[in-house]
mmCIF file with all atom_site columns, C-alpha atoms and ligand atoms in Angstrom:
data_model
loop_
_atom_site.group_PDB
_atom_site.id
_atom_site.type_symbol
_atom_site.label_atom_id
_atom_site.label_alt_id
_atom_site.label_comp_id
_atom_site.label_asym_id
_atom_site.label_entity_id
_atom_site.label_seq_id
_atom_site.pdbx_PDB_ins_code
_atom_site.Cartn_x
_atom_site.Cartn_y
_atom_site.Cartn_z
_atom_site.occupancy
_atom_site.B_iso_or_equiv
_atom_site.pdbx_formal_charge
_atom_site.auth_seq_id
_atom_site.auth_comp_id
_atom_site.auth_asym_id
_atom_site.auth_atom_id
_atom_site.pdbx_PDB_model_num
ATOM   1   C CA . ALA Y 1 1   ? -1.616  13.450  -5.063  1.00 0.00 ? 1   ALA Y CA 1
ATOM   2   C CA . ALA Y 1 2   ? -3.175  10.600  -6.929  1.00 0.00 ? 2   ALA Y CA 1
ATOM   3   C CA . VAL Y 1 3   ? -3.552  6.943   -6.174  1.00 0.00 ? 3   VAL Y CA 1
ATOM   4   C CA . VAL Y 1 4   ? -0.287  5.028   -6.491  1.00 0.00 ? 4   VAL Y CA 1
ATOM   5   C CA . GLN Y 1 5   ? -0.248  1.489   -7.846  1.00 0.00 ? 5   GLN Y CA 1
ATOM   6   C CA . TYR Y 1 6   ? 2.081   -1.135  -6.382  1.00 0.00 ? 6   TYR Y CA 1
ATOM   7   C CA . GLN Y 1 7   ? 2.365   -4.358  -8.372  1.00 0.00 ? 7   GLN Y CA 1
ATOM   8   C CA . ALA Y 1 8   ? 2.377   -7.590  -6.368  1.00 0.00 ? 8   ALA Y CA 1
ATOM   9   C CA . GLU Y 1 9   ? 5.010   -9.119  -8.645  1.00 0.00 ? 9   GLU Y CA 1
ATOM   10  C CA . SER Y 1 10  ? 7.412   -6.356  -7.530  1.00 0.00 ? 10  SER Y CA 1
ATOM   11  C CA . ALA Y 1 11  ? 6.745   -6.851  -3.806  1.00 0.00 ? 11  ALA Y CA 1
ATOM   12  C CA . THR Y 1 12  ? 8.456   -9.196  -1.341  1.00 0.00 ? 12  THR Y CA 1
ATOM   13  C CA . ILE Y 1 13  ? 6.905   -12.654 -1.682  1.00 0.00 ? 13  ILE Y CA 1
ATOM   14  C CA . SER Y 1 14  ? 7.142   -15.370 0.964   1.00 0.00 ? 14  SER Y CA 1
ATOM   15  C CA . ASN Y 1 15  ? 5.787   -18.732 -0.169  1.00 0.00 ? 15  ASN Y CA 1
ATOM   16  C CA . GLY Y 1 16  ? 4.240   -17.689 -3.439  1.00 0.00 ? 16  GLY Y CA 1
ATOM   17  C CA . LEU Y 1 17  ? 5.071   -17.406 -7.120  1.00 0.00 ? 17  LEU Y CA 1
ATOM   18  C CA . VAL Y 1 18  ? 4.806   -14.743 -9.785  1.00 0.00 ? 18  VAL Y CA 1
ATOM   19  C CA . GLU Y 1 19  ? 2.643   -16.086 -12.586 1.00 0.00 ? 19  GLU Y CA 1
ATOM   20  C CA . SER Y 1 20  ? 0.971   -14.716 -15.712 1.00 0.00 ? 20  SER Y CA 1
ATOM   21  C CA . ASN Y 1 21  ? -1.188  -17.603 -16.928 1.00 0.00 ? 21  ASN Y CA 1
ATOM   22  C CA . HIS Y 1 22  ? -4.580  -16.036 -16.121 1.00 0.00 ? 22  HIS Y CA 1
ATOM   23  C CA . ALA Y 1 23  ? -5.441  -13.029 -18.301 1.00 0.00 ? 23  ALA Y CA 1
ATOM   24  C CA . GLY Y 1 24  ? -6.594  -9.691  -17.000 1.00 0.00 ? 24  GLY Y CA 1
ATOM   25  C CA . PHE Y 1 25  ? -3.747  -8.801  -14.659 1.00 0.00 ? 25  PHE Y CA 1
ATOM   26  C CA . THR Y 1 26  ? -1.942  -5.472  -14.812 1.00 0.00 ? 26  THR Y CA 1
ATOM   27  C CA . GLY Y 1 27  ? 1.820   -5.095  -14.916 1.00 0.00 ? 27  GLY Y CA 1
ATOM   28  C CA . SER Y 1 28  ? 3.755   -8.244  -15.791 1.00 0.00 ? 28  SER Y CA 1
ATOM   29  C CA . GLY Y 1 29  ? 1.850   -10.782 -13.704 1.00 0.00 ? 29  GLY Y CA 1
ATOM   30  C CA . PHE Y 1 30  ? 0.305   -11.570 -10.347 1.00 0.00 ? 30  PHE Y CA 1
ATOM   31  C CA . VAL Y 1 31  ? 1.212   -13.469 -7.203  1.00 0.00 ? 31  VAL Y CA 1
ATOM   32  C CA . ASN Y 1 32  ? -0.105  -16.984 -6.673  1.00 0.00 ? 32  ASN Y CA 1
ATOM   33  C CA . TYR Y 1 33  ? 0.166   -17.523 -2.899  1.00 0.00 ? 33  TYR Y CA 1
ATOM   34  C CA . ASP Y 1 34  ? 1.149   -21.039 -1.866  1.00 0.00 ? 34  ASP Y CA 1
ATOM   35  C CA . ASN Y 1 35  ? -1.904  -22.934 -0.625  1.00 0.00 ? 35  ASN Y CA 1
ATOM   36  C CA . GLU Y 1 36  ? -1.084  -22.716 3.069   1.00 0.00 ? 36  GLU Y CA 1
ATOM   37  C CA . VAL Y 1 37  ? -1.526  -20.529 6.132   1.00 0.00 ? 37  VAL Y CA 1
ATOM   38  C CA . GLY Y 1 38  ? 1.126   -17.823 6.319   1.00 0.00 ? 38  GLY Y CA 1
ATOM   39  C CA . SER Y 1 39  ? 2.008   -17.351 2.661   1.00 0.00 ? 39  SER Y CA 1
ATOM   40  C CA . SER Y 1 40  ? 2.453   -13.618 2.192   1.00 0.00 ? 40  SER Y CA 1
ATOM   41  C CA . VAL Y 1 41  ? 3.244   -10.595 0.061   1.00 0.00 ? 41  VAL Y CA 1
ATOM   42  C CA . GLU Y 1 42  ? 4.762   -7.475  1.597   1.00 0.00 ? 42  GLU Y CA 1
ATOM   43  C CA . PHE Y 1 43  ? 4.636   -4.068  -0.064  1.00 0.00 ? 43  PHE Y CA 1
ATOM   44  C CA . THR Y 1 44  ? 6.667   -0.977  0.771   1.00 0.00 ? 44  THR Y CA 1
ATOM   45  C CA . VAL Y 1 45  ? 4.430   2.034   0.225   1.00 0.00 ? 45  VAL Y CA 1
ATOM   46  C CA . ASN Y 1 46  ? 4.957   5.736   0.619   1.00 0.00 ? 46  ASN Y CA 1
ATOM   47  C CA . ALA Y 1 47  ? 2.718   8.270   2.310   1.00 0.00 ? 47  ALA Y CA 1
ATOM   48  C CA . GLY Y 1 48  ? 3.409   11.973  2.178   1.00 0.00 ? 48  GLY Y CA 1
ATOM   49  C CA . THR Y 1 49  ? 1.721   12.611  5.495   1.00 0.00 ? 49  THR Y CA 1
ATOM   50  C CA . ALA Y 1 50  ? 0.623   10.448  8.414   1.00 0.00 ? 50  ALA Y CA 1
ATOM   51  C CA . GLY Y 1 51  ? -3.033  9.508   8.516   1.00 0.00 ? 51  GLY Y CA 1
ATOM   52  C CA . PRO Y 1 52  ? -5.726  7.408   6.930   1.00 0.00 ? 52  PRO Y CA 1
ATOM   53  C CA . ALA Y 1 53  ? -5.096  5.746   3.580   1.00 0.00 ? 53  ALA Y CA 1
ATOM   54  C CA . THR Y 1 54  ? -7.336  3.566   1.473   1.00 0.00 ? 54  THR Y CA 1
ATOM   55  C CA . LEU Y 1 55  ? -5.785  0.347   0.237   1.00 0.00 ? 55  LEU Y CA 1
ATOM   56  C CA . THR Y 1 56  ? -7.492  -1.267  -2.748  1.00 0.00 ? 56  THR Y CA 1
ATOM   57  C CA . PHE Y 1 57  ? -6.495  -4.848  -3.499  1.00 0.00 ? 57  PHE Y CA 1
ATOM   58  C CA . ARG Y 1 58  ? -7.032  -6.149  -7.049  1.00 0.00 ? 58  ARG Y CA 1
ATOM   59  C CA . PHE Y 1 59  ? -7.444  -9.925  -6.952  1.00 0.00 ? 59  PHE Y CA 1
ATOM   60  C CA . ALA Y 1 60  ? -8.988  -13.038 -8.462  1.00 0.00 ? 60  ALA Y CA 1
ATOM   61  C CA . ASN Y 1 61  ? -10.279 -16.124 -6.667  1.00 0.00 ? 61  ASN Y CA 1
ATOM   62  C CA . GLY Y 1 62  ? -11.390 -18.877 -9.003  1.00 0.00 ? 62  GLY Y CA 1
ATOM   63  C CA . GLN Y 1 63  ? -12.422 -21.259 -6.249  1.00 0.00 ? 63  GLN Y CA 1
ATOM   64  C CA . THR Y 1 64  ? -15.640 -21.112 -4.253  1.00 0.00 ? 64  THR Y CA 1
ATOM   65  C CA . ALA Y 1 65  ? -14.169 -20.586 -0.787  1.00 0.00 ? 65  ALA Y CA 1
ATOM   66  C CA . ASN Y 1 66  ? -13.310 -17.193 0.631   1.00 0.00 ? 66  ASN Y CA 1
ATOM   67  C CA . ARG Y 1 67  ? -9.538  -16.683 1.051   1.00 0.00 ? 67  ARG Y CA 1
ATOM   68  C CA . PRO Y 1 68  ? -9.213  -14.233 3.948   1.00 0.00 ? 68  PRO Y CA 1
ATOM   69  C CA . MET Y 1 69  ? -5.920  -12.522 4.691   1.00 0.00 ? 69  MET Y CA 1
ATOM   70  C CA . ASP Y 1 70  ? -4.602  -10.503 7.625   1.00 0.00 ? 70  ASP Y CA 1
ATOM   71  C CA . ILE Y 1 71  ? -3.427  -7.065  6.514   1.00 0.00 ? 71  ILE Y CA 1
ATOM   72  C CA . SER Y 1 72  ? -0.609  -5.725  8.659   1.00 0.00 ? 72  SER Y CA 1
ATOM   73  C CA . VAL Y 1 73  ? 0.747   -2.208  8.649   1.00 0.00 ? 73  VAL Y CA 1
ATOM   74  C CA . ASN Y 1 74  ? 4.246   -1.763  10.034  1.00 0.00 ? 74  ASN Y CA 1
ATOM   75  C CA . GLY Y 1 75  ? 3.984   -5.010  11.980  1.00 0.00 ? 75  GLY Y CA 1
ATOM   76  C CA . SER Y 1 76  ? 0.500   -4.668  13.474  1.00 0.00 ? 76  SER Y CA 1
ATOM   77  C CA . VAL Y 1 77  ? -2.649  -6.278  12.108  1.00 0.00 ? 77  VAL Y CA 1
ATOM   78  C CA . ALA Y 1 78  ? -4.827  -3.456  10.771  1.00 0.00 ? 78  ALA Y CA 1
ATOM   79  C CA . ALA Y 1 79  ? -7.482  -5.588  9.078   1.00 0.00 ? 79  ALA Y CA 1
ATOM   80  C CA . SER Y 1 80  ? -7.991  -9.072  10.488  1.00 0.00 ? 80  SER Y CA 1
ATOM   81  C CA . GLN Y 1 81  ? -9.163  -11.780 8.098   1.00 0.00 ? 81  GLN Y CA 1
ATOM   82  C CA . LEU Y 1 82  ? -10.103 -9.360  5.336   1.00 0.00 ? 82  LEU Y CA 1
ATOM   83  C CA . SER Y 1 83  ? -12.292 -11.375 2.992   1.00 0.00 ? 83  SER Y CA 1
ATOM   84  C CA . PHE Y 1 84  ? -11.320 -12.159 -0.594  1.00 0.00 ? 84  PHE Y CA 1
ATOM   85  C CA . PRO Y 1 85  ? -14.383 -14.054 -1.800  1.00 0.00 ? 85  PRO Y CA 1
ATOM   86  C CA . SER Y 1 86  ? -14.781 -16.084 -4.962  1.00 0.00 ? 86  SER Y CA 1
ATOM   87  C CA . THR Y 1 87  ? -14.738 -14.103 -8.200  1.00 0.00 ? 87  THR Y CA 1
ATOM   88  C CA . GLY Y 1 88  ? -15.967 -17.148 -10.145 1.00 0.00 ? 88  GLY Y CA 1
ATOM   89  C CA . ALA Y 1 89  ? -12.891 -17.610 -12.319 1.00 0.00 ? 89  ALA Y CA 1
ATOM   90  C CA . TRP Y 1 90  ? -9.143  -16.993 -12.135 1.00 0.00 ? 90  TRP Y CA 1
ATOM   91  C CA . THR Y 1 91  ? -9.499  -14.583 -15.065 1.00 0.00 ? 91  THR Y CA 1
ATOM   92  C CA . THR Y 1 92  ? -12.187 -12.522 -13.298 1.00 0.00 ? 92  THR Y CA 1
ATOM   93  C CA . TRP Y 1 93  ? -10.488 -9.759  -11.304 1.00 0.00 ? 93  TRP Y CA 1
ATOM   94  C CA . THR Y 1 94  ? -12.147 -7.471  -8.795  1.00 0.00 ? 94  THR Y CA 1
ATOM   95  C CA . THR Y 1 95  ? -11.183 -5.123  -5.985  1.00 0.00 ? 95  THR Y CA 1
ATOM   96  C CA . LYS Y 1 96  ? -11.464 -5.042  -2.220  1.00 0.00 ? 96  LYS Y CA 1
ATOM   97  C CA . SER Y 1 97  ? -10.724 -1.916  -0.190  1.00 0.00 ? 97  SER Y CA 1
ATOM   98  C CA . THR Y 1 98  ? -9.891  -1.209  3.421   1.00 0.00 ? 98  THR Y CA 1
ATOM   99  C CA . THR Y 1 99  ? -8.753  1.913   5.231   1.00 0.00 ? 99  THR Y CA 1
ATOM   100 C CA . VAL Y 1 100 ? -5.630  1.881   7.397   1.00 0.00 ? 100 VAL Y CA 1
ATOM   101 C CA . THR Y 1 101 ? -3.432  4.444   9.107   1.00 0.00 ? 101 THR Y CA 1
ATOM   102 C CA . LEU Y 1 102 ? -0.006  5.085   7.582   1.00 0.00 ? 102 LEU Y CA 1
ATOM   103 C CA . ASN Y 1 103 ? 3.062   6.864   8.885   1.00 0.00 ? 103 ASN Y CA 1
ATOM   104 C CA . ALA Y 1 104 ? 4.619   9.671   6.924   1.00 0.00 ? 104 ALA Y CA 1
ATOM   105 C CA . GLY Y 1 105 ? 7.251   8.186   4.629   1.00 0.00 ? 105 GLY Y CA 1
ATOM   106 C CA . SER Y 1 106 ? 7.828   4.488   4.102   1.00 0.00 ? 106 SER Y CA 1
ATOM   107 C CA . ASN Y 1 107 ? 5.367   1.873   5.364   1.00 0.00 ? 107 ASN Y CA 1
ATOM   108 C CA . LYS Y 1 108 ? 5.286   -1.932  5.222   1.00 0.00 ? 108 LYS Y CA 1
ATOM   109 C CA . ILE Y 1 109 ? 1.964   -3.444  4.188   1.00 0.00 ? 109 ILE Y CA 1
ATOM   110 C CA . LYS Y 1 110 ? 1.958   -7.226  4.612   1.00 0.00 ? 110 LYS Y CA 1
ATOM   111 C CA . THR Y 1 111 ? -0.843  -9.454  3.328   1.00 0.00 ? 111 THR Y CA 1
ATOM   112 C CA . VAL Y 1 112 ? -0.843  -12.878 4.993   1.00 0.00 ? 112 VAL Y CA 1
ATOM   113 C CA . ALA Y 1 113 ? -3.041  -15.853 4.095   1.00 0.00 ? 113 ALA Y CA 1
ATOM   114 C CA . THR Y 1 114 ? -5.003  -17.191 7.060   1.00 0.00 ? 114 THR Y CA 1
ATOM   115 C CA . THR Y 1 115 ? -6.395  -20.431 5.627   1.00 0.00 ? 115 THR Y CA 1
ATOM   116 C CA . VAL Y 1 116 ? -4.883  -23.565 4.090   1.00 0.00 ? 116 VAL Y CA 1
ATOM   117 C CA . ASN Y 1 117 ? -6.043  -22.359 0.669   1.00 0.00 ? 117 ASN Y CA 1
ATOM   118 C CA . GLY Y 1 118 ? -3.554  -19.490 0.815   1.00 0.00 ? 118 GLY Y CA 1
ATOM   119 C CA . GLY Y 1 119 ? -4.435  -16.055 -0.505  1.00 0.00 ? 119 GLY Y CA 1
ATOM   120 C CA . PRO Y 1 120 ? -6.259  -15.146 -3.688  1.00 0.00 ? 120 PRO Y CA 1
ATOM   121 C CA . ASN Y 1 121 ? -4.219  -14.395 -6.802  1.00 0.00 ? 121 ASN Y CA 1
ATOM   122 C CA . LEU Y 1 122 ? -3.109  -10.818 -6.126  1.00 0.00 ? 122 LEU Y CA 1
ATOM   123 C CA . ASP Y 1 123 ? -2.503  -8.386  -8.983  1.00 0.00 ? 123 ASP Y CA 1
ATOM   124 C CA . ARG Y 1 124 ? -1.656  -5.161  -7.155  1.00 0.00 ? 124 ARG Y CA 1
ATOM   125 C CA . ILE Y 1 125 ? -2.651  -2.714  -4.465  1.00 0.00 ? 125 ILE Y CA 1
ATOM   126 C CA . ASP Y 1 126 ? -3.646  0.879   -5.072  1.00 0.00 ? 126 ASP Y CA 1
ATOM   127 C CA . VAL Y 1 127 ? -2.816  3.251   -2.242  1.00 0.00 ? 127 VAL Y CA 1
ATOM   128 C CA . ASP Y 1 128 ? -4.664  6.513   -1.784  1.00 0.00 ? 128 ASP Y CA 1
ATOM   129 C CA . ALA Y 1 129 ? -2.698  8.179   0.984   1.00 0.00 ? 129 ALA Y CA 1
ATOM   130 C CA . GLY Y 1 130 ? -4.071  11.662  0.614   1.00 0.00 ? 130 GLY Y CA 1
ATOM   131 C CA . SER Y 1 131 ? -2.980  14.939  -0.793  1.00 0.00 ? 131 SER Y CA 1
ATOM   132 C CA . GLY Y 1 132 ? 0.496   15.050  0.718   1.00 0.00 ? 132 GLY Y CA 1
ATOM   133 C CA . THR Y 1 133 ? 1.728   12.010  -1.120  1.00 0.00 ? 133 THR Y CA 1
ATOM   134 C CA . PRO Y 1 134 ? 4.038   12.374  -4.104  1.00 0.00 ? 134 PRO Y CA 1
ATOM   135 C CA . ASP Y 1 135 ? 3.212   10.616  -7.367  1.00 0.00 ? 135 ASP Y CA 1
ATOM   136 C CA . THR Y 1 136 ? 5.893   8.004   -7.179  1.00 0.00 ? 136 THR Y CA 1
ATOM   137 C CA . THR Y 1 137 ? 5.449   4.398   -8.232  1.00 0.00 ? 137 THR Y CA 1
ATOM   138 C CA . ALA Y 1 138 ? 7.078   1.203   -7.103  1.00 0.00 ? 138 ALA Y CA 1
HETATM 139 C C1 . GCU Z 2 .   ? -4.947  -22.883 -9.683  1.00 0.00 ? 1   GCU Z C1 1
HETATM 140 C C2 . GCU Z 2 .   ? -4.738  -21.579 -10.431 1.00 0.00 ? 1   GCU Z C2 1
HETATM 141 C C3 . GCU Z 2 .   ? -3.758  -20.695 -9.693  1.00 0.00 ? 1   GCU Z C3 1
HETATM 142 C C4 . GCU Z 2 .   ? -4.242  -20.486 -8.267  1.00 0.00 ? 1   GCU Z C4 1
HETATM 143 C C5 . GCU Z 2 .   ? -4.393  -21.834 -7.603  1.00 0.00 ? 1   GCU Z C5 1
HETATM 144 C C6 . GCU Z 2 .   ? -4.906  -21.719 -6.182  1.00 0.00 ? 1   GCU Z C6 1
HETATM 145 O O1 . GCU Z 2 .   ? -3.773  -23.639 -9.698  1.00 0.00 ? 1   GCU Z O1 1
HETATM 146 O O2 . GCU Z 2 .   ? -4.256  -21.853 -11.734 1.00 0.00 ? 1   GCU Z O2 1
HETATM 147 O O3 . GCU Z 2 .   ? -3.623  -19.450 -10.358 1.00 0.00 ? 1   GCU Z O3 1
HETATM 148 O O4 . GCU Z 2 .   ? -3.348  -19.681 -7.538  1.00 0.00 ? 1   GCU Z O4 1
HETATM 149 O O5 . GCU Z 2 .   ? -5.301  -22.631 -8.323  1.00 0.00 ? 1   GCU Z O5 1
HETATM 150 O O6 . GCU Z 2 .   ? -5.858  -22.424 -5.853  1.00 0.00 ? 1   GCU Z O6 1
HETATM 151 O O7 . GCU Z 2 .   ? -4.367  -20.953 -5.398  1.00 0.00 ? 1   GCU Z O7 1
#
């Protein structure tokens, strides 16, 4: 089926806030990670079949420094220090993709800030888990 969108403001947030003060987000807002190592957002995503899935993160980073995050899938780091470089302004949103392996059914995708700046502002992730996946949203 199609790509499924998962809004960050609906995910499980540890040390971050849902905000809506920078235009251009989708849904009802975005997550502002606390400016510290370890602030995180965890998504529960569905895959119809086990196998590779493309995760596309929609984010903004209005500062100059990269804000890398570790991307874990079901408790294991699948993408270490994935870069979320400057987008030039907090209202300028762009995407970053990575491919991971999902289990059939429910999966936990955790995005964890690895620098003292915290993560970027995160709008949502889009999950393309292949043809077996139902068109559900979360
Ligand atoms: C500013 C900005 C926030 C952002 C924060 C940060 O405060 O308004 O949206 O999250 O910087 O540096 O993380």
